[in-house]
XYZ file of C-alpha atoms in Angstrom:
740
model
C 60.069 -8.683 -8.722
C 62.907 -11.333 -8.777
C 62.319 -11.952 -5.027
C 58.617 -12.436 -5.446
C 59.290 -14.887 -8.296
C 61.861 -16.867 -6.055
C 59.339 -17.101 -3.270
C 56.654 -18.461 -5.483
C 58.979 -21.002 -6.995
C 60.207 -22.126 -3.503
C 56.566 -22.701 -2.425
C 55.778 -24.561 -5.587
C 58.819 -26.905 -5.155
C 57.817 -27.713 -1.521
C 54.255 -28.693 -2.686
C 55.405 -31.009 -5.450
C 57.943 -32.636 -3.249
C 55.291 -33.201 -0.469
C 53.225 -35.077 -2.990
C 55.866 -37.755 -3.641
C 55.148 -41.193 -2.033
C 57.357 -44.094 -3.111
C 61.023 -44.077 -4.384
C 60.124 -43.861 -8.057
C 57.874 -40.923 -7.397
C 60.494 -39.318 -5.211
C 63.075 -39.602 -8.015
C 60.630 -38.051 -10.535
C 59.737 -35.300 -8.153
C 63.421 -34.541 -7.634
C 63.821 -34.394 -11.410
C 60.961 -31.930 -11.706
C 62.225 -29.834 -8.902
C 65.779 -29.631 -10.323
C 64.493 -29.083 -13.820
C 62.575 -26.004 -12.657
C 65.531 -24.709 -10.550
C 68.702 -26.476 -11.669
C 71.184 -27.142 -8.887
C 74.619 -25.501 -8.776
C 76.276 -28.659 -10.102
C 74.330 -28.389 -13.332
C 75.432 -24.880 -14.109
C 77.867 -24.268 -16.967
C 81.285 -22.960 -16.266
C 83.876 -20.639 -17.883
C 87.642 -20.563 -18.304
C 88.466 -17.341 -16.312
C 91.714 -16.129 -17.910
C 94.059 -13.465 -16.522
C 96.571 -11.757 -18.721
C 100.059 -11.600 -17.159
C 99.763 -9.163 -14.235
C 96.442 -7.580 -15.377
C 94.458 -8.054 -12.159
C 92.197 -6.013 -9.989
C 89.991 -6.938 -7.041
C 87.288 -4.612 -8.215
C 87.297 -6.315 -11.628
C 87.261 -9.773 -10.079
C 84.144 -8.896 -7.942
C 82.369 -7.425 -11.013
C 83.271 -10.592 -13.067
C 82.026 -12.969 -10.460
C 78.929 -11.032 -9.607
C 78.039 -10.946 -13.370
C 78.593 -14.720 -13.624
C 76.405 -15.430 -10.675
C 73.685 -13.128 -12.061
C 73.827 -14.763 -15.492
C 73.845 -18.452 -14.190
C 77.540 -19.381 -14.280
C 78.499 -21.940 -11.685
C 82.237 -22.847 -12.264
C 85.413 -20.967 -13.006
C 88.781 -22.336 -14.140
C 91.427 -19.891 -12.864
C 94.481 -19.572 -15.133
C 97.024 -16.846 -15.712
C 98.752 -16.707 -19.084
C 100.845 -14.578 -21.433
C 99.556 -14.651 -25.042
C 101.101 -11.311 -26.111
C 98.795 -8.904 -24.219
C 100.949 -6.098 -22.583
C 101.891 -7.025 -19.020
C 100.106 -5.565 -16.071
C 101.603 -4.269 -12.847
C 100.577 -7.216 -10.543
C 103.483 -9.691 -10.816
C 102.486 -13.342 -10.688
C 102.922 -14.738 -7.168
C 103.855 -11.330 -5.690
C 102.266 -10.298 -2.349
C 99.719 -8.158 -4.164
C 98.926 -10.978 -6.664
C 98.311 -13.416 -3.687
C 95.953 -10.988 -2.063
C 94.055 -10.730 -5.412
C 93.850 -14.498 -5.589
C 92.555 -14.710 -1.995
C 89.993 -12.094 -2.832
C 88.799 -14.103 -5.863
C 88.479 -17.297 -3.741
C 86.547 -15.576 -0.982
C 84.221 -13.952 -3.515
C 83.561 -17.378 -5.086
C 82.709 -18.620 -1.545
C 80.331 -15.682 -1.014
C 78.653 -16.179 -4.373
C 78.575 -19.919 -4.416
C 80.769 -20.308 -7.491
C 83.118 -23.226 -7.632
C 86.824 -22.318 -8.521
C 89.058 -24.840 -10.290
C 92.795 -23.992 -10.129
C 95.422 -25.071 -12.667
C 98.398 -26.668 -10.970
C 100.901 -24.345 -12.463
C 101.280 -21.000 -14.359
C 100.131 -21.037 -17.943
C 97.518 -23.206 -19.219
C 99.436 -26.445 -19.191
C 101.732 -28.419 -16.915
C 103.245 -27.886 -13.478
C 106.459 -25.867 -13.220
C 108.025 -22.545 -12.752
C 111.335 -20.606 -12.151
C 111.724 -22.519 -8.852
C 112.147 -25.894 -10.513
C 115.721 -26.955 -10.659
C 117.232 -28.578 -13.750
C 117.684 -31.845 -11.738
C 113.876 -31.722 -10.871
C 112.853 -31.161 -14.467
C 111.600 -33.261 -17.270
C 114.747 -35.001 -18.758
C 115.986 -37.192 -21.758
C 118.675 -39.806 -21.903
C 121.136 -38.463 -24.593
C 124.309 -40.007 -26.049
C 127.416 -39.428 -28.060
C 129.429 -41.924 -30.146
C 133.157 -42.326 -30.470
C 134.948 -44.756 -32.824
C 138.099 -46.448 -31.696
C 140.454 -49.178 -33.108
C 142.093 -51.939 -31.002
C 144.218 -53.401 -29.693
C 146.006 -52.027 -26.575
C 145.534 -49.707 -23.682
C 144.262 -46.315 -24.736
C 142.942 -43.165 -23.104
C 139.938 -41.997 -25.001
C 138.119 -38.615 -24.620
C 134.339 -39.068 -24.944
C 132.331 -36.115 -26.129
C 129.672 -34.888 -23.769
C 126.286 -35.574 -25.268
C 124.381 -32.455 -26.498
C 120.760 -31.861 -25.416
C 117.944 -32.520 -27.864
C 116.388 -29.400 -29.377
C 113.189 -28.373 -27.486
C 110.004 -29.201 -29.336
C 108.868 -25.570 -29.371
C 112.346 -24.293 -30.011
C 114.884 -22.281 -27.930
C 112.689 -19.134 -28.231
C 110.662 -20.345 -25.289
C 113.651 -19.775 -23.001
C 114.622 -16.702 -20.964
C 118.444 -16.187 -21.124
C 118.723 -17.610 -17.638
C 116.714 -20.643 -18.483
C 118.714 -21.237 -21.759
C 122.000 -21.152 -19.731
C 120.677 -23.689 -17.268
C 119.349 -25.906 -20.144
C 122.849 -25.940 -21.695
C 124.769 -26.358 -18.445
C 122.834 -29.175 -16.883
C 124.263 -32.617 -17.480
C 124.641 -35.831 -15.499
C 126.645 -38.958 -16.725
C 124.688 -42.281 -16.612
C 126.690 -44.969 -18.406
C 129.397 -45.838 -20.950
C 128.845 -48.821 -23.249
C 131.012 -50.265 -25.986
C 130.257 -52.721 -28.737
C 131.827 -53.933 -32.016
C 131.345 -51.383 -34.803
C 129.299 -52.762 -37.713
C 129.280 -51.601 -41.343
C 125.815 -50.655 -42.646
C 124.261 -50.713 -39.141
C 120.511 -50.609 -39.579
C 118.543 -48.088 -37.631
C 115.127 -48.192 -35.929
C 112.627 -46.055 -37.753
C 110.841 -43.128 -35.977
C 113.170 -43.589 -32.944
C 112.414 -40.058 -31.576
C 108.775 -41.028 -31.183
C 109.383 -44.592 -30.046
C 112.016 -43.579 -27.415
C 109.790 -40.746 -26.111
C 111.958 -37.835 -27.231
C 109.124 -36.009 -28.909
C 105.323 -36.225 -28.973
C 103.821 -33.687 -31.248
C 100.359 -32.176 -30.609
C 97.876 -34.781 -31.862
C 95.073 -32.244 -32.487
C 97.055 -29.606 -34.320
C 99.938 -31.167 -36.222
C 99.057 -33.220 -39.319
C 100.400 -36.768 -39.357
C 100.902 -37.437 -35.653
C 100.237 -41.089 -35.085
C 97.307 -42.335 -33.127
C 99.692 -45.016 -31.798
C 103.226 -46.056 -32.538
C 103.198 -48.860 -35.091
C 106.010 -51.351 -35.158
C 107.379 -54.089 -37.279
C 107.187 -57.576 -35.965
C 110.263 -59.505 -36.832
C 111.200 -62.590 -34.899
C 114.003 -63.759 -37.194
C 117.726 -63.556 -36.066
C 119.522 -60.361 -36.960
C 120.898 -60.268 -40.491
C 124.726 -59.774 -40.661
C 125.507 -56.138 -39.780
C 121.946 -55.442 -38.780
C 122.180 -55.453 -35.005
C 124.479 -55.603 -31.961
C 124.659 -58.991 -30.301
C 123.561 -58.621 -26.739
C 126.542 -60.536 -25.344
C 129.000 -58.197 -27.116
C 127.892 -55.004 -25.282
C 130.662 -54.078 -22.657
C 129.856 -51.881 -19.702
C 132.749 -49.336 -19.173
C 130.815 -46.972 -16.906
C 133.244 -47.563 -13.964
C 136.201 -46.356 -16.193
C 134.731 -42.909 -16.844
C 136.610 -40.045 -15.280
C 136.477 -36.348 -16.289
C 134.934 -37.362 -19.668
C 137.468 -39.882 -20.666
C 138.258 -43.616 -20.133
C 141.411 -45.667 -20.151
C 140.611 -48.922 -21.654
C 142.456 -52.029 -22.877
C 140.689 -52.042 -26.286
C 140.249 -55.513 -27.880
C 141.121 -56.203 -31.455
C 138.858 -54.693 -34.040
C 136.758 -51.584 -34.551
C 134.672 -50.450 -31.618
C 131.870 -47.902 -30.927
C 131.938 -46.333 -27.460
C 128.678 -44.543 -26.407
C 128.565 -42.084 -23.498
C 125.101 -41.744 -22.020
C 123.843 -38.913 -19.820
C 120.747 -37.057 -18.939
C 119.776 -33.456 -20.068
C 116.705 -31.287 -19.604
C 114.154 -31.853 -22.383
C 113.515 -28.140 -22.911
C 109.920 -28.152 -21.660
C 109.024 -24.862 -20.068
C 105.714 -23.452 -18.510
C 103.665 -22.213 -21.335
C 102.277 -19.773 -22.036
C 103.100 -18.549 -18.518
C 103.080 -15.062 -17.192
C 106.599 -13.713 -17.412
C 107.460 -14.208 -13.663
C 106.174 -17.761 -13.888
C 108.326 -18.978 -16.816
C 110.484 -21.903 -15.774
C 111.171 -25.532 -16.344
C 108.357 -28.133 -16.122
C 108.868 -30.376 -13.117
C 109.713 -34.088 -13.634
C 106.489 -35.913 -14.339
C 107.837 -39.245 -13.089
C 108.992 -38.139 -9.652
C 106.649 -37.297 -6.775
C 109.436 -35.573 -4.918
C 109.863 -33.040 -7.737
C 106.181 -32.582 -8.068
C 105.644 -31.821 -4.395
C 108.589 -29.420 -4.321
C 106.717 -27.555 -7.140
C 103.445 -27.659 -5.310
C 105.032 -26.459 -2.074
C 105.972 -23.204 -3.874
C 102.665 -22.777 -5.724
C 99.460 -24.226 -4.406
C 100.728 -24.792 -0.835
C 101.628 -21.056 -0.702
C 98.213 -20.113 -2.047
C 96.432 -22.332 0.394
C 98.215 -20.648 3.284
C 97.308 -17.219 1.925
C 93.691 -18.111 1.515
C 93.427 -19.424 5.043
C 90.527 -21.483 6.342
C 87.853 -22.134 3.715
C 84.168 -21.764 4.439
C 82.852 -25.330 4.933
C 79.210 -24.133 4.476
C 79.704 -22.527 1.108
C 78.931 -24.463 -2.074
C 81.552 -22.280 -3.809
C 85.229 -21.482 -3.350
C 88.320 -23.367 -4.368
C 87.193 -27.055 -4.646
C 89.072 -28.604 -7.557
C 92.706 -28.771 -8.878
C 93.114 -29.036 -12.597
C 95.558 -30.461 -15.128
C 94.802 -28.920 -18.610
C 95.615 -30.507 -21.933
C 99.057 -32.150 -21.895
C 101.327 -29.786 -23.897
C 104.720 -30.290 -22.283
C 105.744 -33.241 -24.447
C 107.571 -36.412 -23.486
C 110.393 -37.470 -21.208
C 112.299 -40.822 -21.233
C 114.177 -40.599 -18.148
C 113.251 -40.760 -14.456
C 115.157 -40.912 -11.107
C 115.913 -44.537 -10.313
C 114.804 -45.515 -13.786
C 117.062 -48.550 -13.877
C 115.775 -49.810 -10.588
C 112.123 -49.199 -11.433
C 112.534 -50.844 -14.750
C 114.034 -53.988 -13.271
C 111.154 -54.113 -10.657
C 108.460 -53.567 -13.220
C 109.786 -55.479 -16.340
C 111.968 -58.110 -14.723
C 115.245 -57.247 -16.500
C 118.042 -54.713 -16.616
C 117.488 -52.028 -19.286
C 121.109 -50.584 -19.320
C 122.395 -53.050 -22.061
C 119.632 -51.722 -24.321
C 120.425 -48.080 -23.786
C 121.878 -48.041 -27.327
C 118.327 -48.578 -28.656
C 117.505 -45.050 -27.424
C 119.814 -43.829 -30.170
C 118.168 -46.049 -32.829
C 120.744 -48.929 -32.745
C 119.345 -52.383 -33.033
C 120.257 -54.854 -30.215
C 119.573 -58.491 -30.946
C 117.160 -57.934 -33.793
C 114.434 -55.454 -34.613
C 111.750 -57.418 -32.712
C 113.898 -57.484 -29.545
C 114.620 -53.779 -29.798
C 110.968 -52.867 -30.433
C 109.928 -54.941 -27.408
C 112.515 -52.982 -25.304
C 111.015 -49.711 -26.468
C 107.475 -50.902 -25.601
C 108.752 -51.794 -22.118
C 110.358 -48.356 -21.759
C 107.154 -46.568 -22.852
C 105.114 -48.620 -20.430
C 107.567 -48.103 -17.526
C 107.545 -44.237 -18.111
C 103.713 -44.385 -18.340
C 103.500 -46.197 -15.056
C 105.731 -43.793 -13.339
C 103.977 -40.672 -14.724
C 100.592 -42.031 -13.817
C 101.581 -43.014 -10.265
C 104.087 -40.441 -9.329
C 102.465 -37.361 -11.119
C 98.774 -37.681 -11.912
C 97.868 -39.990 -8.993
C 100.181 -38.048 -6.667
C 98.306 -34.764 -7.643
C 94.942 -36.490 -7.077
C 96.105 -37.738 -3.564
C 97.489 -34.262 -2.760
C 94.125 -32.623 -3.748
C 92.250 -35.172 -1.592
C 94.460 -34.351 1.416
C 93.250 -30.689 1.038
C 89.625 -31.785 0.670
C 89.569 -31.181 -3.088
C 89.174 -33.138 -6.311
C 91.325 -33.411 -9.551
C 90.027 -32.829 -13.047
C 92.228 -33.742 -16.052
C 92.228 -33.027 -19.809
C 94.277 -36.034 -20.825
C 95.210 -35.449 -24.463
C 97.322 -33.755 -27.076
C 101.123 -34.137 -26.576
C 100.531 -36.924 -24.021
C 103.246 -39.632 -24.142
C 100.897 -41.912 -22.208
C 97.568 -43.486 -23.183
C 94.909 -40.767 -23.115
C 92.413 -43.210 -21.516
C 94.894 -44.230 -18.780
C 95.680 -40.645 -17.745
C 91.988 -39.686 -17.753
C 91.074 -42.706 -15.686
C 93.122 -41.273 -12.803
C 90.971 -38.228 -12.467
C 88.100 -37.629 -10.080
C 86.557 -35.628 -13.040
C 87.849 -36.526 -16.602
C 87.422 -33.592 -18.934
C 87.359 -33.156 -22.738
C 87.454 -30.410 -25.313
C 85.943 -29.107 -28.528
C 86.733 -26.184 -30.699
C 84.357 -23.815 -32.602
C 83.917 -24.729 -36.255
C 87.168 -23.997 -38.196
C 89.285 -24.757 -35.113
C 91.144 -28.033 -34.341
C 89.222 -31.246 -34.328
C 89.369 -32.610 -30.836
C 86.057 -34.452 -31.065
C 87.917 -37.733 -30.216
C 88.476 -36.493 -26.708
C 84.637 -36.372 -26.186
C 84.351 -40.089 -26.911
C 87.380 -40.751 -24.696
C 85.994 -38.538 -21.786
C 82.405 -39.929 -21.960
C 83.659 -43.419 -21.908
C 85.765 -42.868 -18.849
C 82.866 -41.108 -17.094
C 80.416 -43.957 -17.964
C 82.775 -46.876 -16.919
C 83.818 -45.154 -13.766
C 80.245 -43.962 -12.836
C 81.203 -40.289 -12.796
C 78.017 -38.331 -13.322
C 79.657 -35.190 -14.647
C 81.678 -34.865 -17.894
C 82.891 -31.265 -18.316
C 84.255 -30.021 -21.533
C 86.318 -27.037 -22.497
C 83.768 -25.648 -24.956
C 83.981 -23.546 -28.136
C 87.698 -22.894 -27.930
C 88.557 -20.584 -30.835
C 91.181 -18.543 -32.521
C 90.375 -15.534 -34.532
C 86.547 -15.704 -34.083
C 86.210 -12.314 -32.674
C 82.788 -11.591 -31.360
C 80.905 -13.472 -34.044
C 79.613 -16.401 -31.881
C 76.333 -16.208 -29.981
C 73.958 -18.847 -28.548
C 72.013 -19.366 -31.764
C 75.164 -19.750 -33.882
C 76.353 -22.481 -31.328
C 73.094 -24.379 -31.172
C 74.111 -27.277 -33.534
C 77.402 -27.823 -31.756
C 75.871 -27.594 -28.387
C 73.317 -30.320 -29.307
C 76.175 -32.488 -30.601
C 78.053 -31.955 -27.277
C 75.081 -33.080 -25.171
C 74.410 -36.081 -27.414
C 78.135 -37.034 -27.127
C 77.784 -37.270 -23.324
C 79.150 -33.838 -22.303
C 77.013 -32.452 -19.446
C 78.983 -29.498 -18.222
C 80.017 -26.867 -20.756
C 82.999 -24.806 -19.657
C 83.020 -21.772 -22.101
C 86.296 -20.659 -23.419
C 86.752 -17.922 -22.499
C 85.568 -15.315 -19.820
C 88.447 -12.812 -19.888
C 89.031 -11.131 -16.500
C 88.139 -7.440 -16.982
C 90.769 -5.529 -15.078
C 90.116 -2.296 -17.008
C 87.448 0.239 -16.181
C 83.984 -0.414 -17.487
C 84.333 2.781 -19.676
C 86.816 0.878 -21.854
C 85.098 -1.505 -24.240
C 85.259 -4.180 -25.377
C 87.817 -4.327 -22.620
C 90.480 -6.867 -21.848
C 90.742 -9.778 -24.273
C 92.821 -12.973 -24.509
C 94.375 -11.852 -27.781
C 92.763 -13.753 -30.570
C 91.672 -16.676 -28.415
C 88.125 -17.557 -27.277
C 84.575 -16.642 -28.079
C 84.449 -13.787 -25.525
C 81.992 -15.311 -23.156
C 82.205 -12.392 -20.711
C 80.414 -9.458 -19.240
C 81.504 -7.096 -22.005
C 79.548 -9.008 -24.599
C 76.644 -6.973 -25.991
C 74.219 -9.717 -25.128
C 75.619 -10.746 -21.737
C 72.944 -9.065 -19.589
C 70.450 -11.321 -21.301
C 72.482 -14.582 -20.926
C 70.644 -15.922 -17.804
C 67.700 -17.409 -19.664
C 70.126 -19.203 -22.082
C 72.277 -20.422 -19.251
C 69.149 -21.782 -17.411
C 68.250 -23.731 -20.540
C 71.770 -25.147 -20.651
C 71.618 -25.945 -17.012
C 68.310 -27.794 -17.436
C 69.729 -29.844 -20.244
C 72.904 -30.635 -18.205
C 70.901 -31.537 -15.080
C 68.883 -34.094 -17.051
C 71.987 -35.565 -18.669
C 73.827 -35.826 -15.271
C 71.044 -38.344 -14.111
C 71.119 -42.038 -14.755
C 73.326 -44.591 -16.490
C 74.179 -44.316 -20.175
C 72.963 -47.194 -22.405
C 75.600 -48.652 -24.827
C 75.863 -51.905 -26.595
C 79.500 -51.997 -27.678
C 82.656 -51.879 -25.541
C 85.975 -51.297 -27.547
C 89.035 -52.535 -25.811
C 92.003 -50.062 -26.014
C 95.371 -51.844 -26.695
C 98.176 -51.938 -24.149
C 100.100 -49.045 -25.823
C 101.431 -45.762 -24.981
C 100.994 -43.185 -26.435
C 97.494 -44.075 -27.755
C 94.505 -41.953 -28.866
C 91.218 -43.823 -29.483
C 89.593 -43.269 -32.813
C 86.322 -45.241 -33.457
C 85.785 -46.893 -36.756
C 84.680 -44.168 -39.137
C 81.766 -46.242 -40.210
C 80.372 -46.260 -36.565
C 79.942 -42.428 -36.825
C 78.085 -40.057 -39.042
C 79.599 -38.341 -42.053
C 80.673 -35.144 -40.247
C 84.093 -35.897 -38.835
C 84.164 -32.559 -36.982
C 80.843 -33.372 -35.122
C 80.779 -37.102 -35.255
C 77.407 -38.560 -34.247
C 77.230 -42.121 -33.180
C 75.055 -44.558 -35.061
C 72.336 -46.763 -33.594
C 74.652 -48.970 -31.496
C 76.158 -46.825 -28.952
C 79.714 -47.567 -27.706
C 82.520 -46.739 -25.229
C 86.157 -47.508 -25.151
C 87.806 -49.068 -22.168
C 91.516 -48.665 -21.149
C 93.451 -51.805 -20.076
C 93.543 -50.875 -16.445
C 89.803 -50.433 -15.982
C 89.149 -53.548 -18.148
C 90.541 -55.570 -15.268
C 87.513 -54.579 -13.170
C 84.943 -55.937 -15.701
C 82.794 -58.845 -14.808
C 79.961 -60.843 -16.360
C 76.263 -60.360 -15.099
C 73.187 -61.585 -16.878
C 75.064 -61.952 -20.184
C 76.486 -58.402 -20.031
C 80.005 -57.154 -19.632
C 79.434 -55.176 -16.541
C 81.320 -52.523 -14.353
C 80.600 -51.600 -10.810
C 79.355 -48.219 -12.107
C 76.244 -49.989 -13.441
C 77.488 -49.809 -17.127
C 76.644 -52.929 -19.150
C 77.662 -53.913 -22.598
C 76.555 -56.573 -24.961
C 79.692 -56.963 -27.042
C 83.408 -56.584 -26.553
C 85.462 -55.563 -29.602
C 89.265 -56.138 -29.701
C 91.847 -53.992 -31.437
C 93.825 -55.639 -34.224
C 97.010 -54.824 -32.458
C 98.815 -58.248 -32.821
C 100.082 -57.999 -29.209
C 98.697 -58.651 -25.747
C 100.077 -59.332 -22.364
C 99.317 -62.576 -20.548
C 97.390 -60.475 -17.858
C 95.098 -59.106 -20.581
C 94.423 -62.237 -22.494
C 93.730 -64.204 -19.345
C 91.229 -61.603 -18.152
C 89.463 -61.748 -21.571
C 89.484 -65.506 -21.508
C 87.795 -65.539 -18.013
C 85.112 -63.195 -19.325
C 84.434 -65.337 -22.402
C 84.244 -68.481 -20.259
C 81.649 -66.561 -18.160
C 79.541 -65.735 -21.214
C 81.142 -62.730 -22.995
C 80.622 -62.299 -26.750
C 83.732 -61.003 -28.279
C 84.755 -59.831 -31.828
C 88.363 -59.752 -32.910
C 91.487 -61.412 -34.195
C 93.996 -63.168 -32.005
C 97.236 -61.559 -30.783
C 100.440 -63.211 -31.985
C 102.841 -62.259 -29.245
C 103.442 -60.253 -26.076
C 104.611 -56.577 -26.781
C 107.642 -56.667 -24.462
C 110.539 -58.689 -23.152
C 109.163 -59.490 -19.672
C 109.337 -63.285 -19.231
C 110.192 -63.627 -22.972
C 109.996 -66.021 -24.715
C 107.900 -67.982 -22.248
C 105.143 -65.262 -22.217
C 104.802 -65.676 -25.965
C 104.021 -69.349 -25.290
C 101.251 -68.371 -22.921
C 99.696 -66.208 -25.501
C 99.787 -69.030 -28.064
C 98.267 -71.480 -25.491
C 95.411 -68.986 -24.808
C 94.874 -68.375 -28.578
C 94.556 -72.122 -29.226
C 91.947 -72.451 -26.500
C 89.857 -69.417 -27.542
C 90.297 -69.155 -31.267
C 91.417 -72.707 -31.972
C 94.664 -71.497 -33.579
C 95.934 -68.780 -35.874
C 94.470 -70.029 -39.301
C 91.970 -67.308 -40.153
C 88.693 -68.717 -41.417
C 86.824 -67.362 -44.385
C 83.986 -64.875 -43.629
C 82.836 -64.213 -40.117
C 82.593 -67.276 -37.917
C 82.285 -68.015 -34.168
C 84.015 -70.338 -31.855
C 82.152 -71.310 -28.659
C 84.308 -71.104 -25.564
C 82.830 -71.898 -22.154
C 79.561 -69.931 -21.951
C 80.683 -67.235 -24.502
C 81.770 -66.826 -28.054
C 84.497 -65.293 -30.067
C 83.678 -63.956 -33.594
C 86.542 -63.658 -36.119
C 87.502 -64.376 -39.753
C 88.627 -62.843 -42.989
C 85.706 -60.325 -42.914
C 87.392 -58.520 -40.069
C 90.762 -58.602 -41.874
C 89.263 -57.037 -44.832
C 86.859 -54.583 -43.072
C 88.769 -52.780 -40.231
C 89.181 -49.070 -39.525
C 91.459 -47.440 -36.977
C 92.482 -50.833 -35.580
C 88.840 -52.149 -35.090
C 86.241 -54.083 -37.271
C 83.927 -51.941 -39.187
C 80.407 -50.971 -38.011
C 78.929 -53.539 -40.464
C 80.853 -56.323 -38.626
C 79.794 -55.345 -35.114
C 76.184 -54.635 -36.119
C 76.042 -58.079 -37.838
C 77.097 -59.859 -34.683
C 74.664 -57.803 -32.476
C 71.802 -58.709 -34.872
C 72.769 -62.389 -34.534
C 72.363 -61.831 -30.754
C 68.835 -60.241 -31.408
C 69.993 -56.826 -30.256
C 68.428 -54.090 -32.240
C 69.859 -50.656 -32.838
C 68.962 -48.429 -29.929
C 67.858 -45.521 -32.105
C 67.361 -44.649 -35.736
C 65.930 -41.624 -37.664
C 65.211 -41.073 -41.320
C 68.175 -39.441 -43.148
C 70.060 -39.521 -39.767
C 68.443 -36.160 -38.957
C 68.334 -36.532 -35.236
C 70.997 -36.939 -32.564
C 70.385 -39.038 -29.536
C 71.601 -40.096 -26.120
C 69.901 -42.919 -24.116
C 70.067 -43.024 -20.355
C 68.248 -45.078 -17.724
C 67.630 -44.882 -13.982
C 70.453 -46.198 -11.750
C 67.729 -48.222 -9.865
């Protein structure tokens, strides 16, 4: 019966396509055709999880055939250890590789796209093959007090490693030994000791020692605030820059012989240690250090052992198949931060224009110069590390994937020491995440992900969907309807259900293999699974429609030049449900600094090459902006952009300081007319555009940005109406238009 139905549908599709004449009709005909039989790219996906050694070729085939039969088009292949007893097929053993090859070939046969994580576990890139000097590392220090004057031989304590964020329990005995043993000296600096030395607050965050999970740990900052202080250091507050003495050349076997000047001196020994990040939650044979995220050499050494080995086992891929291994994947960033890189000093000089070594004491919380100078150095450090991790890790993985004819998807959030948006912008396919009700609130990632997809013109925005802990088998399509509608209205157009657990056990054992307490059990052992095809077809039709066209939005929020940074829209721009936040009538996106440089004006709209157009640019009240950023914004305003926001007061770093601060002030005087904030909400005309600012913004801001009332008032002055409204906010919406 199924074959008769398929033949009738094929004939019907040929007939409706033949009736299409012009381009518009052809587009409509294609929509009708793909609505009736959604293409493979519109199908939903699943996280296909394997539990530490529990694999079977027979189970893989049954899994994939059931997915194909019920309308699943994508699988994310990950192997983890979440407490389920280990199986007999050790990770990366010859038997394991043959199982993996079988899975890839079955995906090719069935037309299912496989997405492979770039390391064992669900996060990161590492394993037992990663050496300590290829791993993520911190700059650590010890302090020794000494009195002058005269020649003295001084033993300097070897700096201890920082405690791992997830504790030492994540180590195997061998890894713990390597973690304790690894150490390399970097520098020795001395300076006059001061009584009552002030310390920089939150130095572990500011110096990238730790970045806690934003979604799951209360109180993790959206960005790192800082105190602007341009006054000279108060007596005893900071170390004068010209009083720091470099004693590195004197270090031998942990001690120095130094002709100590008069007075009390502090000597600091600096070295690098492993940061304690290990693959997690990896299958036992895959537990090892995370590779250095700032060094392409370390990354490629890891990939040579992992993906390169798998590619050689798979052999030649079937070029005619719509399925098979097509995408590499970086899941949510959960390996934390690092603040050291190979050649960091040279890279820092090249990118920031000055030597960071005299400021190494700031890593430990000491103030050099004054608080403002020290905070500027820390900003430069975070930006340099972000640059290196984006270029030498994320972009390097993308280029590696491209060399193998593949794409890269990235979930760019959680313990990310970079700006989420900048990491996501690297991806061929940015990805987001949302949990089932009662789980972690990661709805912010949907706004970040949809913004990136819109600005870059990427038709597909996948999402890890309905992630859960302790839900059991309670979820089903009807219970998920409200959240599914929210996801589609938020811009998500490829649901990737968490999770389809690989069933390595015989069919007689039910409910079979699980991922412990995780996931909503979207797998073939669900009681309703044999009837899921109709539901998946409905989802595929929705996703097909949502993958067409260009999103319509009026407001573009500009993300600050800051790392780490998580975008949170003004609460007033969203509905009352913070877990499922619906946008109000003026739709919006957020743009990272890098992508902002490609914006241009066209017909009064802030425009991107993707076809996205915005009526209004809204600035963050971040107080700091680089000359490159303010000059770009100034050019857009001259060309007709309408902007809302307060002026920056300085540059964030020490590059070309203090001349760069003067450039900011000159631009502010041209655009805003100065720093004296006017009463209410007023506009300054500049070139063909305008800047709106005033005390109303100061008094009505949320999460760095003006409230919805402010932006909507400006849009109404521009005669731009809300795109959609409904009585009692009872309907969700998303507005898309044809690309032509």
